[in-house]
Amino acid sequence: MSQRLRRTLLATPVLVMGALLGVTACSSLLMPKTLHVDQSAIQAATNRKWESIAKTLKENGIIASNPVIVLMPNQQRVGAKFSAKIASEMLGMTFLSGDIQMSGVPVYSPEQQAVVLKEFAVDSFDVNNMPAFVDGAARRVAQTWVGKKIGFDIPIYKLTNEQLTAWGEKWTLQKIQIEPTSMSVTLQPQSK
């Protein structure tokens, strides 16, 4: 066997393997990708935007401070615990104040290019200077108020242009999953 034929026969498997690896690499570039956003990143984003969020809440009758993000994987919701004072004519009071936890369902808003919270609920409301049995009634009052007043989305994670465009492809959000310590955002190429 000639030297040239021997080199050709030895090079063929290498070339085939290289081509297979290239095809595999290219196809894996267009597979869905998942970003993991930990709770501290959501907390930091909330802290940066809190002044604006608190202003909007205040315009809608809630004076709020000291937010702490709460991930709720069993309900697939993201919540925030904070100190609040809610204007209420119910229960014969001007204000209900205490520690409240509100949560919303995370969804993607293409207009804001962000994961936002919708469908707000009041999970708990521990009213100051009131017996514990009043907390349930106060929570219902707060929930009624929230249902009427909160008609805005709160962004909790903004996706960058780099995350939404890669290898010449535009990517779209496929799924949001709330986990015990993070939020997973799965993106896929639009062409899929």
Tab-separated table of C-alpha atoms in Angstrom:
chain	number	residue	atom	x	y	z
A	1	MET	CA	0.000	0.000	0.000
A	2	SER	CA	1.361	3.347	-0.939
A	3	GLN	CA	2.246	5.981	1.629
A	4	ARG	CA	-0.335	8.373	0.162
A	5	LEU	CA	-3.166	5.810	0.326
A	6	ARG	CA	-2.209	4.956	3.929
A	7	ARG	CA	-2.371	8.676	4.920
A	8	THR	CA	-5.726	9.044	3.151
A	9	LEU	CA	-7.129	5.997	4.952
A	10	LEU	CA	-5.851	7.290	8.304
A	11	ALA	CA	-7.141	10.815	7.659
A	12	THR	CA	-10.665	9.710	6.646
A	13	PRO	CA	-11.833	8.713	10.180
A	14	VAL	CA	-10.344	11.931	11.581
A	15	LEU	CA	-12.192	14.016	8.974
A	16	VAL	CA	-15.458	12.131	9.582
A	17	MET	CA	-15.105	12.605	13.351
A	18	GLY	CA	-14.335	16.302	12.859
A	19	ALA	CA	-17.395	16.736	10.639
A	20	LEU	CA	-19.603	14.904	13.165
A	21	LEU	CA	-18.274	17.045	15.999
A	22	GLY	CA	-18.897	20.184	13.936
A	23	VAL	CA	-22.494	19.181	13.164
A	24	THR	CA	-23.086	18.242	16.812
A	25	ALA	CA	-21.600	21.530	18.024
A	26	CYS	CA	-23.713	23.563	15.602
A	27	SER	CA	-26.922	21.758	16.539
A	28	SER	CA	-26.196	22.142	20.270
A	29	LEU	CA	-25.796	25.903	19.771
A	30	LEU	CA	-29.447	26.022	18.758
A	31	MET	CA	-30.751	23.878	21.631
A	32	PRO	CA	-32.761	25.577	24.392
A	33	LYS	CA	-30.598	27.263	27.010
A	34	THR	CA	-31.498	27.868	30.652
A	35	LEU	CA	-30.460	30.868	32.732
A	36	HIS	CA	-30.504	30.452	36.513
A	37	VAL	CA	-31.287	33.674	38.363
A	38	ASP	CA	-30.663	33.216	42.069
A	39	GLN	CA	-32.788	34.777	44.780
A	40	SER	CA	-30.092	37.309	45.675
A	41	ALA	CA	-30.060	38.626	42.070
A	42	ILE	CA	-33.844	39.089	42.161
A	43	GLN	CA	-33.479	40.793	45.559
A	44	ALA	CA	-30.783	43.122	44.190
A	45	ALA	CA	-32.953	44.016	41.167
A	46	THR	CA	-35.893	44.685	43.487
A	47	ASN	CA	-33.741	46.874	45.732
A	48	ARG	CA	-32.561	48.905	42.708
A	49	LYS	CA	-36.157	49.462	41.562
A	50	TRP	CA	-37.754	49.722	44.995
A	51	GLU	CA	-38.056	53.519	45.001
A	52	SER	CA	-40.105	53.392	41.788
A	53	ILE	CA	-42.148	50.370	42.945
A	54	ALA	CA	-42.829	51.980	46.338
A	55	LYS	CA	-43.922	55.202	44.607
A	56	THR	CA	-46.408	53.281	42.441
A	57	LEU	CA	-47.691	51.376	45.473
A	58	LYS	CA	-48.081	54.631	47.394
A	59	GLU	CA	-50.064	56.150	44.528
A	60	ASN	CA	-52.369	53.129	44.889
A	61	GLY	CA	-52.756	53.392	48.679
A	62	ILE	CA	-49.913	51.209	50.054
A	63	ILE	CA	-46.966	52.688	51.900
A	64	ALA	CA	-44.324	49.950	51.713
A	65	SER	CA	-40.741	49.468	52.898
A	66	ASN	CA	-38.049	46.831	53.529
A	67	PRO	CA	-38.869	44.263	50.800
A	68	VAL	CA	-37.541	40.705	51.113
A	69	ILE	CA	-37.955	38.407	48.091
A	70	VAL	CA	-39.577	35.012	48.711
A	71	LEU	CA	-39.480	32.236	46.090
A	72	MET	CA	-42.510	29.931	46.194
A	73	PRO	CA	-41.715	26.833	44.082
A	74	ASN	CA	-44.826	24.883	45.154
A	75	GLN	CA	-47.092	27.639	43.830
A	76	GLN	CA	-44.750	28.807	41.012
A	77	ARG	CA	-44.954	32.366	42.363
A	78	VAL	CA	-42.473	35.029	43.445
A	79	GLY	CA	-43.353	36.987	46.564
A	80	ALA	CA	-42.121	39.875	48.619
A	81	LYS	CA	-42.506	40.398	52.337
A	82	PHE	CA	-42.482	44.028	53.433
A	83	SER	CA	-43.718	46.431	56.055
A	84	ALA	CA	-46.900	48.082	54.835
A	85	LYS	CA	-49.527	50.596	55.715
A	86	ILE	CA	-52.714	50.190	53.673
A	87	ALA	CA	-55.415	52.817	53.497
A	88	SER	CA	-58.727	51.155	54.346
A	89	GLU	CA	-62.132	52.390	55.335
A	90	MET	CA	-63.121	48.775	56.067
A	91	LEU	CA	-63.009	47.495	59.636
A	92	GLY	CA	-63.660	51.072	60.767
A	93	MET	CA	-59.996	52.117	60.402
A	94	THR	CA	-58.141	54.619	58.304
A	95	PHE	CA	-55.004	52.441	57.939
A	96	LEU	CA	-54.045	48.819	58.440
A	97	SER	CA	-50.336	48.449	59.092
A	98	GLY	CA	-48.081	45.475	59.624
A	99	ASP	CA	-46.018	42.920	57.745
A	100	ILE	CA	-47.522	41.758	54.474
A	101	GLN	CA	-46.501	39.180	51.903
A	102	MET	CA	-47.728	39.607	48.352
A	103	SER	CA	-46.867	37.380	45.427
A	104	GLY	CA	-47.366	37.211	41.689
A	105	VAL	CA	-47.001	34.794	38.814
A	106	PRO	CA	-43.834	35.365	36.760
A	107	VAL	CA	-44.463	35.818	33.027
A	108	TYR	CA	-42.414	37.245	30.185
A	109	SER	CA	-43.272	40.706	28.861
A	110	PRO	CA	-41.787	41.188	25.377
A	111	GLU	CA	-42.542	44.932	25.559
A	112	GLN	CA	-40.397	45.299	28.686
A	113	GLN	CA	-38.005	42.490	27.637
A	114	ALA	CA	-38.326	41.284	31.227
A	115	VAL	CA	-39.863	38.690	33.507
A	116	VAL	CA	-42.671	40.502	35.310
A	117	LEU	CA	-45.124	39.593	38.063
A	118	LYS	CA	-48.878	39.456	37.347
A	119	GLU	CA	-51.942	38.070	39.124
A	120	PHE	CA	-51.061	39.512	42.505
A	121	ALA	CA	-52.303	37.910	45.703
A	122	VAL	CA	-51.927	38.784	49.370
A	123	ASP	CA	-50.457	35.662	50.976
A	124	SER	CA	-50.390	36.960	54.537
A	125	PHE	CA	-50.930	40.167	56.491
A	126	ASP	CA	-49.853	40.320	60.132
A	127	VAL	CA	-51.549	43.479	61.367
A	128	ASN	CA	-49.818	45.449	64.128
A	129	ASN	CA	-51.586	45.835	67.483
A	130	MET	CA	-54.427	43.488	66.583
A	131	PRO	CA	-55.336	39.988	67.790
A	132	ALA	CA	-54.142	37.200	65.483
A	133	PHE	CA	-57.714	36.240	64.523
A	134	VAL	CA	-58.044	39.649	62.778
A	135	ASP	CA	-55.131	38.848	60.420
A	136	GLY	CA	-57.326	36.660	58.173
A	137	ALA	CA	-59.944	39.411	57.830
A	138	ALA	CA	-57.192	41.978	57.209
A	139	ARG	CA	-55.672	39.728	54.540
A	140	ARG	CA	-59.067	39.480	52.798
A	141	VAL	CA	-59.474	43.266	52.978
A	142	ALA	CA	-55.977	43.722	51.559
A	143	GLN	CA	-56.678	41.124	48.831
A	144	THR	CA	-59.858	42.976	47.832
A	145	TRP	CA	-57.875	46.188	47.706
A	146	VAL	CA	-55.063	44.582	45.694
A	147	GLY	CA	-57.562	43.114	43.231
A	148	LYS	CA	-59.023	46.563	42.589
A	149	LYS	CA	-55.877	48.680	42.697
A	150	ILE	CA	-52.857	46.815	41.371
A	151	GLY	CA	-53.168	46.816	37.627
A	152	PHE	CA	-49.480	47.075	36.812
A	153	ASP	CA	-46.708	44.534	36.181
A	154	ILE	CA	-43.603	44.571	38.353
A	155	PRO	CA	-40.425	43.629	36.445
A	156	ILE	CA	-38.135	41.325	38.430
A	157	TYR	CA	-35.530	40.281	35.833
A	158	LYS	CA	-34.582	42.076	32.610
A	159	LEU	CA	-33.161	39.968	29.794
A	160	THR	CA	-30.287	41.496	27.861
A	161	ASN	CA	-30.043	41.715	24.082
A	162	GLU	CA	-27.097	39.306	24.297
A	163	GLN	CA	-29.285	36.713	26.059
A	164	LEU	CA	-32.020	37.070	23.429
A	165	THR	CA	-29.702	36.958	20.399
A	166	ALA	CA	-26.956	34.418	19.825
A	167	TRP	CA	-25.241	32.937	16.775
A	168	GLY	CA	-27.391	35.049	14.466
A	169	GLU	CA	-30.613	33.679	15.967
A	170	LYS	CA	-33.255	35.506	17.998
A	171	TRP	CA	-34.244	33.606	21.125
A	172	THR	CA	-37.634	33.589	22.834
A	173	LEU	CA	-38.675	32.638	26.321
A	174	GLN	CA	-39.946	29.079	26.484
A	175	LYS	CA	-40.485	28.509	30.209
A	176	ILE	CA	-40.070	30.078	33.657
A	177	GLN	CA	-39.594	27.707	36.585
A	178	ILE	CA	-39.430	28.804	40.231
A	179	GLU	CA	-37.060	26.657	42.289
A	180	PRO	CA	-36.243	26.835	46.037
A	181	THR	CA	-33.252	29.170	45.589
A	182	SER	CA	-33.541	30.466	42.023
A	183	MET	CA	-35.707	31.192	39.022
A	184	SER	CA	-34.873	29.278	35.828
A	185	VAL	CA	-35.572	31.009	32.529
A	186	THR	CA	-35.398	28.707	29.491
A	187	LEU	CA	-34.874	30.288	26.074
A	188	GLN	CA	-35.046	28.668	22.655
A	189	PRO	CA	-34.223	29.852	19.149
A	190	GLN	CA	-37.215	31.415	17.375
A	191	SER	CA	-36.652	29.208	14.327
A	192	LYS	CA	-37.539	26.108	16.409
